[in-house]
């Protein structure tokens, strides 16, 4: 396509500015977390690990980190098999009800999260699940399920279902043929779905604000409360660590799904 | 008359259906118990308090604070959607015409913030925009301003941070649509004597409209329900709908009012999705999320 020179230059400059806007927060957080200053100044006057020490040395932050990691791991362990089973059923069955089920499973993405959060808070308060680990994990399983379903359903779409039929006609039962023939081929999308569920559980804030409390407060809830009061540079250190973990996981997820294609 | 073979296959089909239902059931149960039941409960409670009542809805309708908050939320969401379109369109366009290498770089930079927690980004914007923040310091050092600008704890800060989070949701559907526009059409336009501007206006822009609609819907609907950024960057002055919900629950213990506001928000979101689904399939809108 032909483009005039001024148009081209305008386009490139616009893109550069918008992309800078998009990545600016990431560019700024990491350097600030290594700052030696008590207050936020940029560029930092001197480098230090002071805020990381502050984080590691604080029992409250450490307890929250344990809660976050435990919740995220348990979420993956529970949401992945549930999501895989549901995605398999959805992709195998031409039954009309399955389409309705499929849409229902994606509801957590559509319903504004504040409504879900308040609703869960109310239900949990009634059944005694508020401020418990079980409640926190259950809520995150619900929030993570759509990611597993979407990812695995996409993986199953490119999988040839007749292969499983062949395995069964050769005498394998259904369960075995799934584990031996199907699962290995959709493994990348299962892993990607699990990783997305993990990241979603690690980042989840709004539901946690309502339903968690006492010793079971995830990092995000404590960060949110801290941010409302004052801007503590310890949060820059925690933010940098959280970002590093998510990026690493996303890299794994995407490189996995690429090798499958 | 059905033959025994047909009976058998019907039987087999039934068994198959039952098995699939059983497989989907655990996931379905989680969603029913943790989304459908709680939301249904809220809806019920918004109209029932020692008897059926529309008092909660009447209050939303008649009280000024609620009106202002709803108006502000729609205003901010509209503003964010508009800016997302203005900033996102050139990016998507550039990615769709750039050589593959560059397209990958552009898209990678667009999705990069996706994987940074919303909370982390709210923190970064606080650090950038506050009175003693990076931007005010730089502007002062260069002598552009004498007094720090009020960039945060107001609607401006809320819009900047919300836009930052939602921009990728605009760029991705736009890019997906633009990529499918056949280049031949543009060449045909050019061969018929249309200049680059004219081919863009008459051919490219109309063909990219489904992407515009999908992206705008997604950004607008998501913005309507935003909570963290207005709470942290709005400074208590920019009260959006979701903050009304949480305040009614946490501060005032007004479950009925919170539920009614939640129901209104949900109905608004549902209505928008429904209206848009008449033009483009919904899974194309949601697929980007």
Short mmCIF file of C-alpha atoms in Angstrom, two decimals:
data_model
loop_
_atom_site.label_atom_id
_atom_site.label_comp_id
_atom_site.label_asym_id
_atom_site.label_seq_id
_atom_site.Cartn_x
_atom_site.Cartn_y
_atom_site.Cartn_z
CA UNK A 1 0.00 0.00 0.00
CA UNK A 2 1.22 3.45 -0.84
CA UNK A 3 1.44 5.95 1.94
CA UNK A 4 2.55 9.50 1.87
CA UNK A 5 5.67 10.29 3.85
CA UNK A 6 4.09 12.68 6.37
CA UNK A 7 1.34 10.15 7.03
CA UNK A 8 3.92 7.43 7.65
CA UNK A 9 5.88 9.57 10.08
CA UNK A 10 2.72 10.58 11.95
CA UNK A 11 1.69 6.94 12.27
CA UNK A 12 5.08 5.83 13.58
CA UNK A 13 5.28 8.67 16.11
CA UNK A 14 1.71 8.07 17.33
CA UNK A 15 2.44 4.38 17.79
CA UNK A 16 5.67 5.08 19.66
CA UNK A 17 3.90 7.43 22.07
CA UNK A 18 0.98 5.06 22.72
CA UNK A 19 3.27 2.06 23.19
CA UNK A 20 5.37 4.09 25.63
CA UNK A 21 2.20 4.91 27.58
CA UNK A 22 1.40 1.19 27.69
CA UNK A 23 4.75 0.05 29.04
CA UNK A 24 5.60 3.11 31.17
CA UNK A 25 4.31 1.65 34.48
CA UNK A 26 6.39 -1.49 34.02
CA UNK A 27 9.46 0.58 33.17
CA UNK A 28 9.06 2.68 36.28
CA UNK A 29 8.17 0.09 38.94
CA UNK A 30 11.33 -2.01 38.80
CA UNK A 31 13.85 0.86 39.18
CA UNK A 32 11.81 2.34 42.02
CA UNK A 33 11.81 -0.93 43.90
CA UNK A 34 15.62 -0.80 44.05
CA UNK A 35 15.65 2.76 45.34
CA UNK A 36 17.34 3.63 48.63
CA UNK A 37 15.11 6.64 49.26
CA UNK A 38 12.34 6.68 51.81
CA UNK A 39 10.03 8.50 49.41
CA UNK A 40 9.32 7.95 45.77
CA UNK A 41 11.77 9.83 43.67
CA UNK A 42 12.73 9.13 40.14
CA UNK A 43 15.37 8.41 39.12
CA UNK A 44 16.31 6.83 42.47
CA UNK A 45 19.18 8.67 44.22
CA UNK A 46 20.95 5.42 45.13
CA UNK A 47 20.35 1.73 44.67
CA UNK A 48 19.63 -0.69 47.47
CA UNK A 49 17.72 -3.81 48.34
CA UNK A 50 16.18 -2.07 51.32
CA UNK A 51 12.54 -2.52 50.23
CA UNK A 52 13.04 -6.17 49.41
CA UNK A 53 14.48 -6.67 52.91
CA UNK A 54 11.53 -4.79 54.32
CA UNK A 55 9.22 -7.17 52.49
CA UNK A 56 11.00 -10.38 53.47
CA UNK A 57 11.46 -9.21 57.06
CA UNK A 58 7.80 -8.40 57.60
CA UNK A 59 5.82 -11.36 59.00
CA UNK A 60 2.50 -9.94 57.79
CA UNK A 61 3.73 -9.69 54.18
CA UNK A 62 5.24 -13.15 54.41
CA UNK A 63 2.04 -14.67 55.78
CA UNK A 64 0.10 -13.06 52.92
CA UNK A 65 2.62 -14.38 50.40
CA UNK A 66 2.09 -17.89 51.74
CA UNK A 67 -1.67 -17.46 51.48
CA UNK A 68 -1.42 -16.16 47.89
CA UNK A 69 0.83 -19.00 46.75
CA UNK A 70 -1.24 -21.67 48.50
CA UNK A 71 -4.47 -20.33 47.03
CA UNK A 72 -2.95 -20.09 43.55
CA UNK A 73 -1.58 -23.65 43.63
CA UNK A 74 -4.81 -25.13 45.01
CA UNK A 75 -6.80 -23.18 42.43
CA UNK A 76 -4.79 -24.71 39.60
CA UNK A 77 -5.00 -28.20 41.09
CA UNK A 78 -8.79 -27.98 41.33
CA UNK A 79 -9.76 -25.77 38.40
CA UNK A 80 -7.64 -27.56 35.78
CA UNK A 81 -9.26 -31.03 35.98
CA UNK A 82 -12.74 -29.54 36.32
CA UNK A 83 -12.13 -27.27 33.34
CA UNK A 84 -10.60 -30.01 31.20
CA UNK A 85 -13.52 -32.38 31.90
CA UNK A 86 -16.03 -29.67 31.05
CA UNK A 87 -14.19 -28.56 27.90
CA UNK A 88 -13.98 -32.20 26.76
CA UNK A 89 -17.71 -32.69 27.30
CA UNK A 90 -18.52 -29.46 25.48
CA UNK A 91 -16.38 -30.28 22.47
CA UNK A 92 -17.55 -33.91 22.21
CA UNK A 93 -21.26 -33.40 22.63
CA UNK A 94 -23.54 -31.89 20.01
CA UNK A 95 -26.32 -31.77 22.56
CA UNK A 96 -28.01 -28.36 22.68
CA UNK A 97 -27.84 -28.11 26.48
CA UNK A 98 -24.04 -28.24 26.24
CA UNK A 99 -24.01 -24.85 24.52
CA UNK A 100 -25.93 -23.41 27.42
CA UNK A 101 -23.49 -25.03 29.85
CA UNK A 102 -20.58 -23.63 27.87
CA UNK A 103 -22.00 -20.11 28.14
CA UNK A 104 -22.71 -20.55 31.84
CA UNK A 105 -19.09 -21.54 32.43
CA UNK A 106 -17.94 -18.25 30.89
CA UNK A 107 -20.21 -16.18 33.15
CA UNK A 108 -17.42 -15.12 35.55
CA UNK A 109 -15.94 -13.14 32.64
CA UNK A 110 -19.18 -11.34 31.88
CA UNK A 111 -20.70 -10.51 35.26
CA UNK A 112 -19.05 -7.37 36.67
CA UNK A 113 -16.67 -8.64 39.32
CA UNK A 114 -17.96 -6.32 42.04
CA UNK A 115 -21.39 -7.96 41.81
CA UNK A 116 -19.92 -11.45 42.01
CA UNK A 117 -17.77 -10.34 44.95
CA UNK A 118 -20.63 -8.90 46.98
CA UNK A 119 -22.85 -11.89 46.17
CA UNK A 120 -20.20 -14.39 47.25
CA UNK A 121 -19.51 -12.38 50.39
CA UNK A 122 -23.19 -12.64 51.28
CA UNK A 123 -23.45 -16.38 50.57
CA UNK A 124 -20.16 -17.14 52.35
CA UNK A 125 -21.25 -15.17 55.41
CA UNK A 126 -24.38 -17.33 55.60
CA UNK A 127 -22.59 -20.67 55.32
CA UNK A 128 -19.53 -19.75 57.39
CA UNK A 129 -16.99 -19.65 54.58
CA UNK A 130 -16.06 -15.98 54.99
CA UNK A 131 -12.42 -15.38 55.99
CA UNK A 132 -11.52 -19.04 55.44
CA UNK A 133 -8.97 -20.65 53.15
CA UNK A 134 -11.63 -22.94 51.66
CA UNK A 135 -13.78 -19.98 50.71
CA UNK A 136 -10.86 -18.16 49.11
CA UNK A 137 -9.84 -21.20 47.07
CA UNK A 138 -13.42 -21.91 45.94
CA UNK A 139 -13.88 -18.33 44.74
CA UNK A 140 -10.62 -18.44 42.80
CA UNK A 141 -11.50 -21.80 41.25
CA UNK A 142 -14.68 -20.17 39.96
CA UNK A 143 -12.74 -17.19 38.57
CA UNK A 144 -10.07 -19.39 36.98
CA UNK A 145 -12.41 -21.94 35.36
CA UNK A 146 -13.27 -19.85 32.26
CA UNK A 147 -9.58 -19.55 31.37
CA UNK A 148 -9.07 -23.32 31.54
CA UNK A 149 -12.27 -23.99 29.58
CA UNK A 150 -11.41 -21.47 26.83
CA UNK A 151 -7.83 -22.66 26.49
CA UNK A 152 -8.63 -26.40 26.50
CA UNK A 153 -11.68 -26.03 24.23
CA UNK A 154 -9.43 -24.24 21.73
CA UNK A 155 -6.89 -27.05 22.01
CA UNK A 156 -9.56 -29.71 21.47
CA UNK A 157 -10.81 -27.92 18.38
CA UNK A 158 -7.63 -28.75 16.52
CA UNK A 159 -7.60 -32.29 17.87
CA UNK A 160 -9.03 -35.03 15.68
CA UNK A 161 -11.63 -36.84 17.80
CA UNK A 162 -11.57 -39.94 15.59
CA UNK A 163 -8.19 -40.82 17.05
CA UNK A 164 -9.83 -41.55 20.35
CA UNK A 165 -12.47 -43.64 18.54
CA UNK A 166 -9.72 -45.68 16.95
CA UNK A 167 -8.08 -46.28 20.31
CA UNK A 168 -11.42 -47.40 21.72
CA UNK A 169 -12.16 -49.67 18.80
CA UNK A 170 -8.81 -51.31 19.51
CA UNK A 171 -10.05 -52.17 22.99
CA UNK A 172 -9.05 -49.30 25.25
CA UNK A 173 -11.75 -48.05 27.54
CA UNK A 174 -12.81 -44.45 27.30
CA UNK A 175 -10.85 -43.19 30.29
CA UNK A 176 -7.63 -44.80 29.17
CA UNK A 177 -7.99 -43.68 25.59
CA UNK A 178 -8.43 -40.12 26.87
CA UNK A 179 -5.30 -40.26 28.99
CA UNK A 180 -3.17 -42.12 26.45
CA UNK A 181 -4.32 -40.57 23.17
CA UNK A 182 -6.07 -37.24 23.76
CA UNK A 183 -4.44 -35.68 26.79
CA UNK A 184 -0.84 -35.79 25.51
CA UNK A 185 -1.93 -33.97 22.36
CA UNK A 186 -3.83 -31.20 24.13
CA UNK A 187 -1.26 -30.92 26.91
CA UNK A 188 0.03 -27.48 25.87
CA UNK A 189 -3.43 -25.94 26.05
CA UNK A 190 -4.08 -27.64 29.40
CA UNK A 191 -0.82 -26.22 30.78
CA UNK A 192 -1.61 -22.78 29.37
CA UNK A 193 -5.08 -22.87 30.92
CA UNK A 194 -3.63 -23.90 34.29
CA UNK A 195 -1.07 -21.09 34.16
CA UNK A 196 -3.75 -18.52 33.36
CA UNK A 197 -5.77 -19.81 36.31
CA UNK A 198 -2.67 -19.46 38.50
CA UNK A 199 -2.02 -15.88 37.40
CA UNK A 200 -5.69 -15.01 37.82
CA UNK A 201 -5.63 -16.36 41.38
CA UNK A 202 -2.38 -14.54 42.15
CA UNK A 203 -3.73 -11.20 40.89
CA UNK A 204 -7.30 -11.45 42.11
CA UNK A 205 -8.10 -8.51 44.36
CA UNK A 206 -11.74 -7.50 44.42
CA UNK A 207 -13.29 -10.76 45.61
CA UNK A 208 -10.48 -11.14 48.16
CA UNK A 209 -11.23 -7.67 49.51
CA UNK A 210 -14.69 -8.84 50.47
CA UNK A 211 -14.32 -12.45 51.49
CA UNK A 212 -10.86 -12.73 53.03
CA UNK A 213 -9.77 -11.66 56.44
CA UNK A 214 -7.85 -12.55 59.58
CA UNK A 215 -4.78 -14.59 58.83
CA UNK A 216 -6.04 -15.58 55.39
CA UNK A 217 -5.46 -12.35 53.52
CA UNK A 218 -3.75 -12.69 50.16
CA UNK A 219 -1.01 -10.23 49.12
CA UNK A 220 -3.34 -8.27 46.89
CA UNK A 221 -5.72 -7.46 49.74
CA UNK A 222 -2.89 -6.27 51.96
CA UNK A 223 -1.40 -4.25 49.10
CA UNK A 224 -4.73 -2.62 48.36
CA UNK A 225 -5.24 -1.60 51.98
CA UNK A 226 -1.68 -0.30 52.19
CA UNK A 227 -2.10 1.69 48.97
CA UNK A 228 -5.23 3.36 50.27
CA UNK A 229 -3.34 4.69 53.28
CA UNK A 230 0.05 5.71 51.91
CA UNK A 231 2.47 4.94 49.12
CA UNK A 232 4.91 2.53 50.69
CA UNK A 233 7.92 1.63 48.50
CA UNK A 234 7.75 -1.95 49.85
CA UNK A 235 4.84 -2.35 47.44
CA UNK A 236 7.17 -1.50 44.55
CA UNK A 237 9.34 -4.46 45.55
CA UNK A 238 6.36 -6.79 45.86
CA UNK A 239 4.94 -5.49 42.56
CA UNK A 240 8.23 -6.14 40.79
CA UNK A 241 8.36 -9.70 42.12
CA UNK A 242 4.72 -10.34 41.16
CA UNK A 243 5.28 -8.97 37.67
CA UNK A 244 8.41 -11.10 37.24
CA UNK A 245 6.50 -14.24 38.27
CA UNK A 246 3.59 -13.55 35.90
CA UNK A 247 5.91 -12.80 32.98
CA UNK A 248 7.86 -15.98 33.54
CA UNK A 249 4.66 -18.01 33.64
CA UNK A 250 3.28 -16.35 30.51
CA UNK A 251 6.52 -17.05 28.68
CA UNK A 252 6.23 -20.72 29.63
CA UNK A 253 2.54 -20.81 28.62
CA UNK A 254 3.07 -19.20 25.23
CA UNK A 255 6.22 -21.11 24.32
CA UNK A 256 4.38 -24.33 25.18
CA UNK A 257 1.41 -23.54 23.02
CA UNK A 258 3.66 -22.53 20.13
CA UNK A 259 5.44 -25.87 20.00
CA UNK A 260 2.07 -27.57 19.72
CA UNK A 261 0.98 -25.58 16.68
CA UNK B 1 -41.23 -48.65 13.62
CA UNK B 2 -37.74 -48.68 14.98
CA UNK B 3 -35.36 -51.50 14.40
CA UNK B 4 -33.39 -53.03 17.28
CA UNK B 5 -30.25 -51.47 15.83
CA UNK B 6 -31.78 -48.02 15.99
CA UNK B 7 -32.92 -48.63 19.56
CA UNK B 8 -29.41 -49.58 20.46
CA UNK B 9 -27.96 -46.45 18.93
CA UNK B 10 -30.52 -44.28 20.71
CA UNK B 11 -29.59 -46.03 23.94
CA UNK B 12 -25.94 -45.44 23.19
CA UNK B 13 -26.60 -41.80 22.46
CA UNK B 14 -28.41 -41.38 25.77
CA UNK B 15 -25.54 -42.96 27.64
CA UNK B 16 -23.11 -40.72 25.84
CA UNK B 17 -25.17 -37.64 26.74
CA UNK B 18 -25.33 -38.66 30.37
CA UNK B 19 -21.58 -39.21 30.51
CA UNK B 20 -20.88 -35.79 29.02
CA UNK B 21 -23.25 -34.17 31.48
CA UNK B 22 -21.50 -35.87 34.37
CA UNK B 23 -18.13 -34.62 33.08
CA UNK B 24 -19.34 -31.02 32.83
CA UNK B 25 -21.21 -31.15 36.11
CA UNK B 26 -18.47 -30.34 38.65
CA UNK B 27 -17.43 -27.18 36.79
CA UNK B 28 -21.04 -26.24 36.26
CA UNK B 29 -21.77 -26.71 39.95
CA UNK B 30 -18.94 -24.35 40.91
CA UNK B 31 -20.32 -21.64 38.62
CA UNK B 32 -23.92 -22.20 39.71
CA UNK B 33 -23.02 -22.04 43.41
CA UNK B 34 -20.56 -19.16 43.19
CA UNK B 35 -21.98 -16.97 40.45
CA UNK B 36 -25.59 -17.79 39.65
CA UNK B 37 -26.75 -18.37 43.23
CA UNK B 38 -25.03 -15.26 44.71
CA UNK B 39 -26.20 -13.00 41.89
CA UNK B 40 -29.72 -14.44 42.10
CA UNK B 41 -29.64 -13.88 45.84
CA UNK B 42 -28.67 -10.25 45.32
CA UNK B 43 -31.48 -9.76 42.85
CA UNK B 44 -33.96 -11.28 45.28
CA UNK B 45 -32.76 -9.19 48.15
CA UNK B 46 -33.02 -6.02 46.10
CA UNK B 47 -36.79 -6.44 45.93
CA UNK B 48 -37.53 -8.31 49.13
CA UNK B 49 -37.22 -7.00 52.66
CA UNK B 50 -39.98 -8.19 54.99
CA UNK B 51 -42.18 -8.31 51.92
CA UNK B 52 -41.93 -7.29 48.31
CA UNK B 53 -40.68 -3.74 47.84
CA UNK B 54 -39.31 -1.50 45.12
CA UNK B 55 -38.02 0.98 47.68
CA UNK B 56 -34.38 0.29 46.80
CA UNK B 57 -34.96 1.03 43.14
CA UNK B 58 -37.03 4.08 43.97
CA UNK B 59 -34.09 5.40 45.95
CA UNK B 60 -31.67 4.90 43.10
CA UNK B 61 -34.12 6.73 40.89
CA UNK B 62 -34.76 9.62 43.24
CA UNK B 63 -31.58 10.21 45.21
CA UNK B 64 -29.07 12.60 43.82
CA UNK B 65 -25.89 10.77 44.87
CA UNK B 66 -26.89 7.69 42.93
CA UNK B 67 -27.80 9.64 39.84
CA UNK B 68 -24.54 11.52 39.88
CA UNK B 69 -22.54 8.36 40.35
CA UNK B 70 -24.30 6.57 37.49
CA UNK B 71 -23.85 9.60 35.25
CA UNK B 72 -20.18 9.88 36.18
CA UNK B 73 -19.59 6.16 35.56
CA UNK B 74 -21.15 6.34 32.09
CA UNK B 75 -19.23 9.52 31.36
CA UNK B 76 -15.89 8.00 32.40
CA UNK B 77 -16.60 4.77 30.52
CA UNK B 78 -17.51 6.70 27.39
CA UNK B 79 -14.40 8.85 27.69
CA UNK B 80 -12.20 5.80 28.18
CA UNK B 81 -13.81 4.03 25.21
CA UNK B 82 -13.34 7.09 23.00
CA UNK B 83 -9.67 7.51 23.93
CA UNK B 84 -9.07 3.78 23.61
CA UNK B 85 -10.41 3.98 20.07
CA UNK B 86 -8.35 7.08 19.25
CA UNK B 87 -5.13 5.56 20.61
CA UNK B 88 -5.87 1.96 19.70
CA UNK B 89 -6.85 2.41 16.07
CA UNK B 90 -3.46 3.69 14.84
CA UNK B 91 -1.67 0.94 16.79
CA UNK B 92 -3.86 -1.81 15.34
CA UNK B 93 -3.59 -0.26 11.88
CA UNK B 94 0.20 -0.07 12.08
CA UNK B 95 0.40 -3.67 13.29
CA UNK B 96 -1.85 -4.82 10.46
CA UNK B 97 0.24 -3.22 7.69
CA UNK B 98 3.71 -3.59 9.22
CA UNK B 99 6.06 -6.40 8.20
CA UNK B 100 5.52 -9.49 10.34
CA UNK B 101 8.55 -8.85 12.54
CA UNK B 102 7.33 -5.41 13.53
CA UNK B 103 3.77 -6.57 13.95
CA UNK B 104 4.96 -9.11 16.53
CA UNK B 105 6.93 -6.44 18.41
CA UNK B 106 3.95 -4.06 18.45
CA UNK B 107 1.51 -6.74 19.62
CA UNK B 108 3.93 -8.00 22.26
CA UNK B 109 4.17 -4.49 23.70
CA UNK B 110 0.38 -4.22 23.65
CA UNK B 111 -0.21 -7.45 25.59
CA UNK B 112 2.73 -6.96 27.95
CA UNK B 113 0.74 -4.86 30.44
CA UNK B 114 -2.03 -7.48 30.30
CA UNK B 115 0.10 -9.70 32.45
CA UNK B 116 0.94 -7.10 35.03
CA UNK B 117 -1.50 -7.05 37.91
CA UNK B 118 -4.06 -4.27 37.90
CA UNK B 119 -2.96 -3.39 41.41
CA UNK B 120 0.68 -3.07 40.37
CA UNK B 121 -0.29 -0.73 37.57
CA UNK B 122 -2.49 1.37 39.86
CA UNK B 123 0.54 1.70 42.13
CA UNK B 124 2.75 2.73 39.22
CA UNK B 125 0.30 5.40 38.12
CA UNK B 126 0.11 6.73 41.67
CA UNK B 127 3.88 7.00 41.69
CA UNK B 128 3.89 8.70 38.30
CA UNK B 129 1.03 11.12 38.80
CA UNK B 130 1.02 12.19 42.44
CA UNK B 131 2.01 15.69 43.57
CA UNK B 132 5.59 14.68 44.24
CA UNK B 133 5.41 12.08 41.49
CA UNK B 134 7.71 11.50 38.56
CA UNK B 135 5.78 13.57 36.03
CA UNK B 136 5.33 16.60 38.26
CA UNK B 137 9.02 16.46 39.24
CA UNK B 138 10.17 16.31 35.65
CA UNK B 139 7.88 19.15 34.60
CA UNK B 140 9.22 21.25 37.47
CA UNK B 141 12.81 20.48 36.72
CA UNK B 142 12.34 21.67 33.15
CA UNK B 143 10.57 24.75 34.42
CA UNK B 144 7.30 24.04 32.64
CA UNK B 145 5.29 24.49 35.82
CA UNK B 146 5.79 26.14 39.22
CA UNK B 147 3.08 24.35 41.12
CA UNK B 148 2.51 20.60 40.87
CA UNK B 149 -0.45 19.71 38.67
CA UNK B 150 -3.36 17.79 40.26
CA UNK B 151 -2.99 14.67 38.14
CA UNK B 152 -4.29 12.10 40.56
CA UNK B 153 -7.01 11.59 43.19
CA UNK B 154 -9.48 12.91 40.67
CA UNK B 155 -11.27 11.88 37.50
CA UNK B 156 -8.18 12.52 35.37
CA UNK B 157 -6.10 9.96 37.28
CA UNK B 158 -8.95 7.46 37.10
CA UNK B 159 -9.27 7.84 33.34
CA UNK B 160 -5.51 7.57 32.70
CA UNK B 161 -5.19 4.35 34.71
CA UNK B 162 -8.45 2.80 33.47
CA UNK B 163 -7.55 3.57 29.88
CA UNK B 164 -4.16 1.97 30.43
CA UNK B 165 -5.77 -1.26 31.57
CA UNK B 166 -8.43 -1.38 28.87
CA UNK B 167 -6.47 -0.24 25.80
CA UNK B 168 -5.32 -3.78 24.89
CA UNK B 169 -8.98 -4.87 24.86
CA UNK B 170 -9.50 -2.35 22.07
CA UNK B 171 -6.35 -3.05 20.08
CA UNK B 172 -6.74 -6.84 19.85
CA UNK B 173 -10.24 -7.02 18.29
CA UNK B 174 -9.32 -4.14 15.97
CA UNK B 175 -6.17 -5.92 14.85
CA UNK B 176 -8.02 -9.22 14.36
CA UNK B 177 -10.57 -7.50 12.11
CA UNK B 178 -8.05 -5.41 10.16
CA UNK B 179 -5.89 -8.41 9.46
CA UNK B 180 -8.78 -10.05 7.64
CA UNK B 181 -9.39 -7.13 5.31
CA UNK B 182 -8.19 -8.32 1.88
CA UNK B 183 -5.33 -6.17 0.58
CA UNK B 184 -6.66 -6.66 -2.97
CA UNK B 185 -9.58 -4.40 -2.17
CA UNK B 186 -7.26 -1.55 -1.34
CA UNK B 187 -5.28 -2.13 -4.50
CA UNK B 188 -8.48 -2.27 -6.49
CA UNK B 189 -9.47 1.06 -5.00
CA UNK B 190 -6.10 2.54 -5.84
CA UNK B 191 -6.20 1.17 -9.40
CA UNK B 192 -9.55 2.86 -9.88
CA UNK B 193 -7.86 6.13 -9.13
CA UNK B 194 -8.58 6.65 -5.44
CA UNK B 195 -5.79 8.18 -3.39
CA UNK B 196 -4.58 6.60 -0.14
CA UNK B 197 -6.87 8.80 1.94
CA UNK B 198 -9.92 7.95 -0.12
CA UNK B 199 -9.24 4.18 -0.11
CA UNK B 200 -8.84 4.38 3.65
CA UNK B 201 -12.11 6.27 4.18
CA UNK B 202 -14.19 4.37 1.67
CA UNK B 203 -12.78 0.86 1.96
CA UNK B 204 -10.56 0.20 4.99
CA UNK B 205 -12.49 2.13 7.63
CA UNK B 206 -15.94 0.64 6.87
CA UNK B 207 -14.48 -2.87 6.76
CA UNK B 208 -12.83 -2.37 10.14
CA UNK B 209 -16.09 -1.33 11.82
CA UNK B 210 -16.91 -4.79 13.27
CA UNK B 211 -13.60 -4.58 15.15
CA UNK B 212 -14.45 -1.07 16.30
CA UNK B 213 -17.79 -2.30 17.62
CA UNK B 214 -16.30 -5.36 19.35
CA UNK B 215 -13.47 -3.40 20.96
CA UNK B 216 -15.67 -0.49 22.04
CA UNK B 217 -18.25 -2.81 23.58
CA UNK B 218 -15.64 -4.70 25.54
CA UNK B 219 -13.89 -1.57 26.79
CA UNK B 220 -17.14 0.22 27.67
CA UNK B 221 -18.67 -2.72 29.52
CA UNK B 222 -15.49 -3.47 31.44
CA UNK B 223 -15.09 0.20 32.37
CA UNK B 224 -18.64 0.30 33.77
CA UNK B 225 -17.68 -2.26 36.40
CA UNK B 226 -14.25 -0.89 37.31
CA UNK B 227 -13.41 -0.80 40.97
CA UNK B 228 -9.72 -0.80 41.85
CA UNK B 229 -8.49 2.11 39.76
CA UNK B 230 -11.24 4.59 40.69
CA UNK B 231 -10.91 3.54 44.33
CA UNK B 232 -7.15 4.10 44.39
CA UNK B 233 -6.73 6.92 41.87
CA UNK B 234 -10.03 8.72 42.30
CA UNK B 235 -9.21 9.98 45.76
CA UNK B 236 -12.69 9.36 47.14
CA UNK B 237 -14.18 11.98 44.86
CA UNK B 238 -14.70 9.89 41.76
CA UNK B 239 -17.40 7.52 42.98
CA UNK B 240 -18.16 4.95 40.31
CA UNK B 241 -21.06 2.46 40.41
CA UNK B 242 -18.99 -0.40 41.78
CA UNK B 243 -17.76 1.85 44.59
CA UNK B 244 -21.37 2.64 45.46
CA UNK B 245 -22.01 -1.08 45.75
CA UNK B 246 -19.05 -1.70 48.01
CA UNK B 247 -19.70 1.38 50.15
CA UNK B 248 -23.30 0.41 50.74
CA UNK B 249 -22.14 -2.98 51.95
CA UNK B 250 -19.00 -2.12 53.88
CA UNK B 251 -19.73 1.28 55.35
CA UNK B 252 -23.49 1.51 55.60
CA UNK B 253 -24.50 -2.15 55.78
CA UNK B 254 -27.23 -1.41 53.24
CA UNK B 255 -27.57 -4.74 51.49
CA UNK B 256 -30.80 -3.88 49.73
CA UNK B 257 -29.37 -0.71 48.21
CA UNK B 258 -26.11 -2.43 47.20
CA UNK B 259 -28.05 -5.27 45.59
CA UNK B 260 -30.31 -2.92 43.64
CA UNK B 261 -27.34 -0.95 42.30
CA UNK B 262 -25.65 -4.23 41.36
CA UNK B 263 -28.76 -5.41 39.53
CA UNK B 264 -29.01 -2.14 37.58
CA UNK B 265 -25.34 -2.44 36.59
CA UNK B 266 -25.80 -6.07 35.56
CA UNK B 267 -28.88 -5.24 33.51
CA UNK B 268 -27.01 -2.41 31.77
CA UNK B 269 -24.10 -4.73 30.92
CA UNK B 270 -26.47 -7.49 29.78
CA UNK B 271 -28.47 -5.09 27.61
CA UNK B 272 -25.33 -3.78 25.92
CA UNK B 273 -24.05 -7.29 25.20
CA UNK B 274 -27.49 -8.28 23.90
CA UNK B 275 -27.78 -5.25 21.63
CA UNK B 276 -24.29 -5.81 20.22
CA UNK B 277 -24.90 -9.52 19.70
CA UNK B 278 -27.47 -8.61 17.05
CA UNK B 279 -24.66 -7.21 14.92
CA UNK B 280 -21.70 -9.44 15.70
CA UNK B 281 -21.53 -12.84 17.43
CA UNK B 282 -20.83 -12.48 21.14
CA UNK B 283 -18.02 -15.00 21.26
CA UNK B 284 -16.15 -12.73 18.88
CA UNK B 285 -16.47 -9.93 21.41
CA UNK B 286 -15.60 -12.08 24.41
CA UNK B 287 -12.95 -14.06 22.56
CA UNK B 288 -10.52 -11.22 23.08
CA UNK B 289 -10.73 -11.47 26.79
#
